[in-house]
PDB file of C-alpha atoms in Angstrom:
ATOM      1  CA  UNK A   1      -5.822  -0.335   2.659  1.00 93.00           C
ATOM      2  CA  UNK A   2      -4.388   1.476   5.428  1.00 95.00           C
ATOM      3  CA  UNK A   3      -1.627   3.872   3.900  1.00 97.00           C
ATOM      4  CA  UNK A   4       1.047   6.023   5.841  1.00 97.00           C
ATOM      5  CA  UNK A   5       2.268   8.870   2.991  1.00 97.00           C
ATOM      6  CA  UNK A   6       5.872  10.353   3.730  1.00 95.00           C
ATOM      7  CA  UNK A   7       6.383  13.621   2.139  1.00 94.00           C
ATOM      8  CA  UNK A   8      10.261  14.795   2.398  1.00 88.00           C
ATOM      9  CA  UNK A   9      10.666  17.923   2.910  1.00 86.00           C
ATOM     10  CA  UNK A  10      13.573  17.651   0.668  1.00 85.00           C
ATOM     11  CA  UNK A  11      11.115  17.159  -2.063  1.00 89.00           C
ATOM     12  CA  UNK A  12       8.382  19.745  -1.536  1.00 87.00           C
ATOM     13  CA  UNK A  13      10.240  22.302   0.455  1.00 82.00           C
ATOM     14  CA  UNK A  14      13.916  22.726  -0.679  1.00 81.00           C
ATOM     15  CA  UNK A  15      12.616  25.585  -2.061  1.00 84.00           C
ATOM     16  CA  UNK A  16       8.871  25.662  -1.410  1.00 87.00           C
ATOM     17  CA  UNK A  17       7.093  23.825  -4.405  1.00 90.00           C
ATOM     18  CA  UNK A  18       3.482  24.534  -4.389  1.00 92.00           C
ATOM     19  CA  UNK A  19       2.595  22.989  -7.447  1.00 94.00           C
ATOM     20  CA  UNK A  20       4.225  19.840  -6.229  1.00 94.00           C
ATOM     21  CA  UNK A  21       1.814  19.788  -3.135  1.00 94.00           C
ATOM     22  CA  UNK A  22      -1.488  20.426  -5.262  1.00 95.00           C
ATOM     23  CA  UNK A  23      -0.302  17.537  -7.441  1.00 96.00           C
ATOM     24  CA  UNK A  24       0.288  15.475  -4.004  1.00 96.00           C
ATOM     25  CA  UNK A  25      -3.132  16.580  -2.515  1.00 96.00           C
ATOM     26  CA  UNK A  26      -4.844  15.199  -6.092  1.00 96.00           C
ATOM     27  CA  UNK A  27      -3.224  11.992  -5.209  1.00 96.00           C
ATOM     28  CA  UNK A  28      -4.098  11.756  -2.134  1.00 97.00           C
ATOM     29  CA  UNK A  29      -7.479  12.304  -2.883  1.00 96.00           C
ATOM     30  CA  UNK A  30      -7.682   9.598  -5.494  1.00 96.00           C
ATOM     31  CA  UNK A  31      -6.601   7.401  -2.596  1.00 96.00           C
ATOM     32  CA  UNK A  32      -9.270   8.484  -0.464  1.00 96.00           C
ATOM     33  CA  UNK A  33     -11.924   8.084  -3.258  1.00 95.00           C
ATOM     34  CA  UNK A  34     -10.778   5.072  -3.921  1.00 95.00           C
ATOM     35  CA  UNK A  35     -11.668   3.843  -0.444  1.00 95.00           C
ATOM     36  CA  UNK A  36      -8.336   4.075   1.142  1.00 96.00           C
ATOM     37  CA  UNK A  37      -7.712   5.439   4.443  1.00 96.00           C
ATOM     38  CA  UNK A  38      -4.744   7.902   4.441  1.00 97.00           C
ATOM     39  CA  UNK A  39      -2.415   9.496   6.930  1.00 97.00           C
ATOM     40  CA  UNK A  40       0.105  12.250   5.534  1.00 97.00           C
ATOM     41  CA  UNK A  41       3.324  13.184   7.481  1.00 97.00           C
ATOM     42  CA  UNK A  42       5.049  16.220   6.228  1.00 94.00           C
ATOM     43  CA  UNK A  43       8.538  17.052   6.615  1.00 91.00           C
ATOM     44  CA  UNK A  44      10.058  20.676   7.188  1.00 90.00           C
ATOM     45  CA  UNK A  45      12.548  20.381   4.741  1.00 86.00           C
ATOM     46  CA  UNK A  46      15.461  23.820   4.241  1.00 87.00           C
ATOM     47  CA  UNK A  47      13.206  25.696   6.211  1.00 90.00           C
ATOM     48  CA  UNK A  48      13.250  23.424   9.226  1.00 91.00           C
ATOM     49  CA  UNK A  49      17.126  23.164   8.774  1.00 90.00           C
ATOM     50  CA  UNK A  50      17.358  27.036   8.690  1.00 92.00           C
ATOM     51  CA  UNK A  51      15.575  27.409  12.167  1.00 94.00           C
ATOM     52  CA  UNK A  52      17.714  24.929  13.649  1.00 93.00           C
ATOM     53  CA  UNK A  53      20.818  27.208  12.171  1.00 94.00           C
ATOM     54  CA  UNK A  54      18.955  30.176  14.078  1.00 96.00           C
ATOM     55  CA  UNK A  55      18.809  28.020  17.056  1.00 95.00           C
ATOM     56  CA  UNK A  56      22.403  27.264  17.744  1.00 94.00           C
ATOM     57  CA  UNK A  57      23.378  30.444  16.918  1.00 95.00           C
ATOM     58  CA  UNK A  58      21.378  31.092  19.957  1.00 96.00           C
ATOM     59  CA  UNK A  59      22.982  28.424  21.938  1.00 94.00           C
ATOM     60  CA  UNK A  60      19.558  26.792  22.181  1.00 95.00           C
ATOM     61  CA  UNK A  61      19.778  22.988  23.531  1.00 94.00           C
ATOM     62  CA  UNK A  62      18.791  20.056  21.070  1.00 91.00           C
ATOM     63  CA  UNK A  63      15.626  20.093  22.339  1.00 93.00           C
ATOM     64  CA  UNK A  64      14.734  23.665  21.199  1.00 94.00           C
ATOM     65  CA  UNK A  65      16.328  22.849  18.415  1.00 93.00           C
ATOM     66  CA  UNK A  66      13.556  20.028  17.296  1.00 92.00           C
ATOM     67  CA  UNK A  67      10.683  22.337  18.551  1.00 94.00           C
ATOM     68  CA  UNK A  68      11.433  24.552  15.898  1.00 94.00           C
ATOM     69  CA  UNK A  69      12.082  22.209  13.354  1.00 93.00           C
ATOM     70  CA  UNK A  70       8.957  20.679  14.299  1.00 94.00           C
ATOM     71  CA  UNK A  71       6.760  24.000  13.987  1.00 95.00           C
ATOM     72  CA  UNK A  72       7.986  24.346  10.420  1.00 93.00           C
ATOM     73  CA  UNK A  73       6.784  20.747   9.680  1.00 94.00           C
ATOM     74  CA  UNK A  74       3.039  22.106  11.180  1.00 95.00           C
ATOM     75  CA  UNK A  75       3.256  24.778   8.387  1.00 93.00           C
ATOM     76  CA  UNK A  76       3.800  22.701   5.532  1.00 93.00           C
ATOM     77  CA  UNK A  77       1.510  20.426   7.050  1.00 95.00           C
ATOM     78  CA  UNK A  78      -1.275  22.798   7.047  1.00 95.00           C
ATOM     79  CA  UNK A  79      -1.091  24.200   3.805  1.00 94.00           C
ATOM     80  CA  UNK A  80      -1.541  20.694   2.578  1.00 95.00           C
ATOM     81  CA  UNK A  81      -4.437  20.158   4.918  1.00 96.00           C
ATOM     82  CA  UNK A  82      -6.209  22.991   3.839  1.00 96.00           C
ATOM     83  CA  UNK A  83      -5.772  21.983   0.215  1.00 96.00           C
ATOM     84  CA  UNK A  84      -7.332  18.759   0.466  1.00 96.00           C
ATOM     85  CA  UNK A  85     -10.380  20.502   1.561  1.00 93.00           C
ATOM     86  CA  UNK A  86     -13.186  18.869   3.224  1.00 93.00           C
ATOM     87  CA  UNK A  87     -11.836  15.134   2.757  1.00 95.00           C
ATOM     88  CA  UNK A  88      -8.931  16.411   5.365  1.00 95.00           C
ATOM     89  CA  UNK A  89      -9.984  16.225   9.192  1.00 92.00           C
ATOM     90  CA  UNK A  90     -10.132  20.264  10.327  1.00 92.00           C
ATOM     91  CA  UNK A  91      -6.755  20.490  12.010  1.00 94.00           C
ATOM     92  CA  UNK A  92      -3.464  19.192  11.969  1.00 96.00           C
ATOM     93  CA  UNK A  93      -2.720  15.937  13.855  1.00 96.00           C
ATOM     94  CA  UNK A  94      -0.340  16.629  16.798  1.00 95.00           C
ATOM     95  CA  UNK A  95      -1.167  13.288  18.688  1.00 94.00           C
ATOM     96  CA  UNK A  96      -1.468   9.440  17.568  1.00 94.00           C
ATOM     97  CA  UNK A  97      -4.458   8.983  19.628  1.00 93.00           C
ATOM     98  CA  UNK A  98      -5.796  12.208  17.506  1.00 93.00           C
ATOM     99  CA  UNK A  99      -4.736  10.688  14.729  1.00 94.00           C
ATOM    100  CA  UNK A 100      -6.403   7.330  14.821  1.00 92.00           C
ATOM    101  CA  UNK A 101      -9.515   9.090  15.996  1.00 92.00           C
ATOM    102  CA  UNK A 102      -9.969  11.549  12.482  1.00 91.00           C
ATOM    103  CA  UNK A 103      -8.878   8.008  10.625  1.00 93.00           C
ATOM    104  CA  UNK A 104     -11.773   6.535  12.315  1.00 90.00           C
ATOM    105  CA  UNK A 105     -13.811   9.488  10.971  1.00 91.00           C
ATOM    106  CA  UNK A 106     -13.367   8.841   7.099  1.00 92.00           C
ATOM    107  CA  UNK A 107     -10.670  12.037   7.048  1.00 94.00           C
ATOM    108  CA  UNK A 108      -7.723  12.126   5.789  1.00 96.00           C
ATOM    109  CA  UNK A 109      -5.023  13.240   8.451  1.00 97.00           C
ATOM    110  CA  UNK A 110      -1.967  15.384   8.050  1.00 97.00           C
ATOM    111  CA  UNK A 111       0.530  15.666  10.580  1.00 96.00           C
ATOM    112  CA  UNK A 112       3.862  17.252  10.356  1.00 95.00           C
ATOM    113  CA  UNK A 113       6.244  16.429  13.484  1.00 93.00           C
ATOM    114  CA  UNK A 114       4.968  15.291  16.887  1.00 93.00           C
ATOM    115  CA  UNK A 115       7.632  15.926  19.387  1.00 91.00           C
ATOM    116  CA  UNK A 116      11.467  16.653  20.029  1.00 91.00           C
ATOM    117  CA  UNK A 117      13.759  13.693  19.657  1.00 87.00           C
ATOM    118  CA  UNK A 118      12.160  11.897  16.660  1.00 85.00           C
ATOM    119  CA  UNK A 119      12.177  13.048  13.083  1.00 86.00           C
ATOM    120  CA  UNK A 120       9.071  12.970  10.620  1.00 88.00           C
ATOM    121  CA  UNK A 121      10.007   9.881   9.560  1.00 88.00           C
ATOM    122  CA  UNK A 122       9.863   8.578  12.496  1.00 90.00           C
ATOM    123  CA  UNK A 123       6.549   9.886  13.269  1.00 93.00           C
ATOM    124  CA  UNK A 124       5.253   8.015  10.145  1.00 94.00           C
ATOM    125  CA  UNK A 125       6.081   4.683  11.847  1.00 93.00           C
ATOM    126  CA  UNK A 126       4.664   5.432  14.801  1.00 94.00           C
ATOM    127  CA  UNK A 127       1.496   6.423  12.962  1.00 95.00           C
ATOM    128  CA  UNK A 128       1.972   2.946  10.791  1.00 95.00           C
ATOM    129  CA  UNK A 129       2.237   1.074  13.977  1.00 93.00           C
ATOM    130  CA  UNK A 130      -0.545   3.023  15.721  1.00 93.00           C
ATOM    131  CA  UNK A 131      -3.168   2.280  12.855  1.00 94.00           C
ATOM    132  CA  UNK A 132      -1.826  -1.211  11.655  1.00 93.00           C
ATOM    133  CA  UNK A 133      -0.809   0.114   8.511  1.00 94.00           C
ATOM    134  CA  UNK A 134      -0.682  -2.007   5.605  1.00 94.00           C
ATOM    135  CA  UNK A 135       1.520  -0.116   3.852  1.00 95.00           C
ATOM    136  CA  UNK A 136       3.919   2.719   4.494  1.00 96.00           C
ATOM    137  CA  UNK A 137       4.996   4.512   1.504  1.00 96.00           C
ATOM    138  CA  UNK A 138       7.929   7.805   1.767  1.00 93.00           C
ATOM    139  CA  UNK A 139       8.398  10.093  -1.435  1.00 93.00           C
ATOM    140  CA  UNK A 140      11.941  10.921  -1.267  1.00 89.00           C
ATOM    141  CA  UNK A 141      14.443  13.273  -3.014  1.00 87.00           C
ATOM    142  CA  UNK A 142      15.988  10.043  -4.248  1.00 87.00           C
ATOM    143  CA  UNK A 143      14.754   7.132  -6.838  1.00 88.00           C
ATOM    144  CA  UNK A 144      14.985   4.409  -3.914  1.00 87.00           C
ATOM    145  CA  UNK A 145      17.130   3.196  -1.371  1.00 85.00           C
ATOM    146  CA  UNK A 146      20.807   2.793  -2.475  1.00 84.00           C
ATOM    147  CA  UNK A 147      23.739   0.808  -1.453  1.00 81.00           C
ATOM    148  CA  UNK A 148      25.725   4.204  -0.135  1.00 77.00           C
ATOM    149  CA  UNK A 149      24.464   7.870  -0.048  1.00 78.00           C
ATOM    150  CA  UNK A 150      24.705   8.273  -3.483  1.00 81.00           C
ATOM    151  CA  UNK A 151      25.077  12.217  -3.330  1.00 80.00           C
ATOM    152  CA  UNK A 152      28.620  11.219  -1.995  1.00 83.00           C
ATOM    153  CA  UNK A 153      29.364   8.445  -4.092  1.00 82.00           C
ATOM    154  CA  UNK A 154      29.086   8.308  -7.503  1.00 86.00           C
ATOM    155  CA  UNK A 155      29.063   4.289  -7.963  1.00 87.00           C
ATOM    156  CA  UNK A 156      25.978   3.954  -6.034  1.00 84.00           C
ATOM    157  CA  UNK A 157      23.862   0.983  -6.999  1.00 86.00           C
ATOM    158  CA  UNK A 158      19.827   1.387  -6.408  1.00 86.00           C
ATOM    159  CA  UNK A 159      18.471  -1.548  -4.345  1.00 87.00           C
ATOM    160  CA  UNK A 160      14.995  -2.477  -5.815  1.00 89.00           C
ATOM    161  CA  UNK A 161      14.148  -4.656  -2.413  1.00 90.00           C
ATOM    162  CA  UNK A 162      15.569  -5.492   1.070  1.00 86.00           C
ATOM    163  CA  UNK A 163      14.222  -7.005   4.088  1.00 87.00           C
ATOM    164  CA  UNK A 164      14.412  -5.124   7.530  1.00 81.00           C
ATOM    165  CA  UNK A 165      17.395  -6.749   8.445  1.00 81.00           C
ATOM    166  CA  UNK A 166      19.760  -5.175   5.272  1.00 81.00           C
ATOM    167  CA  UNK A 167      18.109  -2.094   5.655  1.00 76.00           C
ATOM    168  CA  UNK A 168      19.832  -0.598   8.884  1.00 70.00           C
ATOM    169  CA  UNK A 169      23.366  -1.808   6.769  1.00 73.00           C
ATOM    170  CA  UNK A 170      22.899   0.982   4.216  1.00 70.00           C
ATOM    171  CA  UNK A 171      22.722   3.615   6.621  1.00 63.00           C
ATOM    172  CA  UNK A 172      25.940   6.097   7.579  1.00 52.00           C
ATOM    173  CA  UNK A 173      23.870   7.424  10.609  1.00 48.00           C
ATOM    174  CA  UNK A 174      22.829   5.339  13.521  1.00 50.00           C
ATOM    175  CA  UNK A 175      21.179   7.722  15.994  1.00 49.00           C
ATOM    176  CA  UNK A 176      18.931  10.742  16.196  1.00 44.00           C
ATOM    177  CA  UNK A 177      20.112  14.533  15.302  1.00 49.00           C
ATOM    178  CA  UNK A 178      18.261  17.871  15.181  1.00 50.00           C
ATOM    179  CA  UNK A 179      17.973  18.169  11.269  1.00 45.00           C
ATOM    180  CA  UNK A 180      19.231  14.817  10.339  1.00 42.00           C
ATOM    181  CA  UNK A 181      18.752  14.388   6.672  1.00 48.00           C
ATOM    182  CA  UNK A 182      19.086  10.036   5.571  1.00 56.00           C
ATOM    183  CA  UNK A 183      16.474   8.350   3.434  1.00 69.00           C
ATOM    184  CA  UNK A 184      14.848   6.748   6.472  1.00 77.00           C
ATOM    185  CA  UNK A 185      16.374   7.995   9.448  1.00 74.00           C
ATOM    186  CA  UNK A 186      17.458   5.716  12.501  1.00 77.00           C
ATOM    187  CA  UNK A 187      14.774   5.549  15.415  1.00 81.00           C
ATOM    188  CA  UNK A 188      11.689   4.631  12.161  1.00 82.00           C
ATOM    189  CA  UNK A 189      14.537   1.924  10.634  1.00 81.00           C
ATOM    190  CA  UNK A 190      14.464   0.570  14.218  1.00 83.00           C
ATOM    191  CA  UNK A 191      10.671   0.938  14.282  1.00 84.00           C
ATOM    192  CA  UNK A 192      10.203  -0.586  10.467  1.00 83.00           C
ATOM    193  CA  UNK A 193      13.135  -3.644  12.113  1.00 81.00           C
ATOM    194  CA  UNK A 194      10.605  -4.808  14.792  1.00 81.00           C
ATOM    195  CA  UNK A 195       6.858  -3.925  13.603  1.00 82.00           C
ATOM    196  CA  UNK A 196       7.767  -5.504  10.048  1.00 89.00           C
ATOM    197  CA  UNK A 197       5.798  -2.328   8.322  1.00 89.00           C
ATOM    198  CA  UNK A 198       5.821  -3.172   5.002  1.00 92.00           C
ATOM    199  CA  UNK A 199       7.786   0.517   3.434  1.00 92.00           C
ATOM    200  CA  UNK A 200       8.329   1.588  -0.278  1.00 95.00           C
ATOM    201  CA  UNK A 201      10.456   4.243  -1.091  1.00 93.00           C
ATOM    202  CA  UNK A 202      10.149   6.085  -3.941  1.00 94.00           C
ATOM    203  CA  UNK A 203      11.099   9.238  -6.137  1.00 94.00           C
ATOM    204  CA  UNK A 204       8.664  12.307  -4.660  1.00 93.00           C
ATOM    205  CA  UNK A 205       9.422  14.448  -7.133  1.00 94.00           C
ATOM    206  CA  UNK A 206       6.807  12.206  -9.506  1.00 94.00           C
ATOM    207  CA  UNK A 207       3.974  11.643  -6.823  1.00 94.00           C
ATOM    208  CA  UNK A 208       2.259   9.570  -9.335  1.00 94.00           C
ATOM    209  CA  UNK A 209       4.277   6.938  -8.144  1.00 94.00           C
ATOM    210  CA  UNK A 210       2.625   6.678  -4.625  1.00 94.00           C
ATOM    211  CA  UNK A 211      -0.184   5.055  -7.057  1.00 95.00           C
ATOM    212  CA  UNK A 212       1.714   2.706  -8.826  1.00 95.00           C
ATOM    213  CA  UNK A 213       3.340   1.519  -5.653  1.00 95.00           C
ATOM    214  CA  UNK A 214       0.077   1.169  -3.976  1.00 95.00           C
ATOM    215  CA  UNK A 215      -1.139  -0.764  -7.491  1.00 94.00           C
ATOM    216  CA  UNK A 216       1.719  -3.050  -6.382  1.00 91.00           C
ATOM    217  CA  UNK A 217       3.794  -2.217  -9.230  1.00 92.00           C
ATOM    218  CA  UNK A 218       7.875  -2.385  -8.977  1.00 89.00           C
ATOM    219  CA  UNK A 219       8.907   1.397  -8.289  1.00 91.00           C
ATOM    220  CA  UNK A 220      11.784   2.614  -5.982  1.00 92.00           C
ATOM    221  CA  UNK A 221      12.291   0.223  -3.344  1.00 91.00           C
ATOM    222  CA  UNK A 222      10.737  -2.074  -1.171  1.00 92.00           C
ATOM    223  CA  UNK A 223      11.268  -3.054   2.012  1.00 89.00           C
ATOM    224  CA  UNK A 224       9.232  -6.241   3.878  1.00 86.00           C
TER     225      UNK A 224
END
């Protein structure tokens, strides 16, 4: 299979958790041996959110604003590169054309953002739709997609599926902003809406679950 991996930020990065991202690289690994091709997109997490602070205390526009956010991405991104070793292509990813080129080369790509305007999420389904993904699977700092944000409302009900056409309904936020922090954010629901990339969200913090879901077992929630 062709496999898109979302790593929040959120998860791995609010605070830094190394020993989360050498359990991720193991899985991601396994994939690989076990003939999968894999692209990794990670996120920037509190550190991405704190440049973006810095950057409107400058007055910087929304644009500088992403840049940032976006280099911070690139350093979690290469930390996890580098860990995978020599099943990872050499650099960071900072194009889809680049991308699909390593994939073609039997490496494993990591890629954290791409450019201003789009979140890492959204990169991952533009990756997915570059590649013809099979499957597009985003470890989040929640156990699923709920009903409402469930870190505002305690009567939150996990959804175990939905098609494409619920899933824009559970979302408070309907467009793009610098630091935007939603399960899937707006632009990749959009993206997931009209490609019909087949998404499973599950809890990060317990990366053995990228497995199971790719086993095809019932964790977090899917969306086809």
């Amino acid at each position: 299979m062709r496999i898109v991996v979302r790593i929040g930020g959120s998860v791995v990065a609010n605070p830094i958790n190394t020993q989360l991202l050498a359990k991720y690289a193991e899985i991601i690994v396994l994939l690989r041996q076990q003939g999968h091709e894999v692209v990794v997109v990670v996120g920037g997490g509190a550190l991405a959110r704190q440049f973006i602070g810095f950057a409107k205390e400058l007055e910087l526009d929304m644009n500088a604003q992403d840049e940032v956010a976006i280099s911070c991405s690139r350093l979690f991104a290469q930390l996890f590169l580098k860990k995978l070793g020599g099943y990872a292509a050499n650099n960071v990813s900072v194009t889809l054309e680049e991308t699909a080129e390593c994939l073609s080369r039997g490496k494993v790509v990591v890629m954290g953002g791409l450019k201003p305007g789009i979140t890492t999420d959204t990169v991952a389904t533009l990756v997915a739709e570059k590649i013809t993904a099979d499957m597009l699977l985003k470890g989040s700092d929640q156990t699923g997609v709920y009903n409402k944000d469930p870190r505002k409302h305690p009567d939150a009900v996990k959804l175990d599926h939905l098609t494409f056409e619920e899933l824009a309904e559970v979302f408070e936020q309907n467009e793009h902003k610098a630091g935007i922090h939603q399960i899937i954010d707006p632009e990749a629901v959009k993206i997931l809406k009209s490609k019909r990339i087949k998404t499973v969200v599950v809890n990060g913090f317990e990366p053995q679950n990228m497995l199971a879901a790719v086993r095809g077992e019932n964790v977090g929630t899917i969306i086809n």
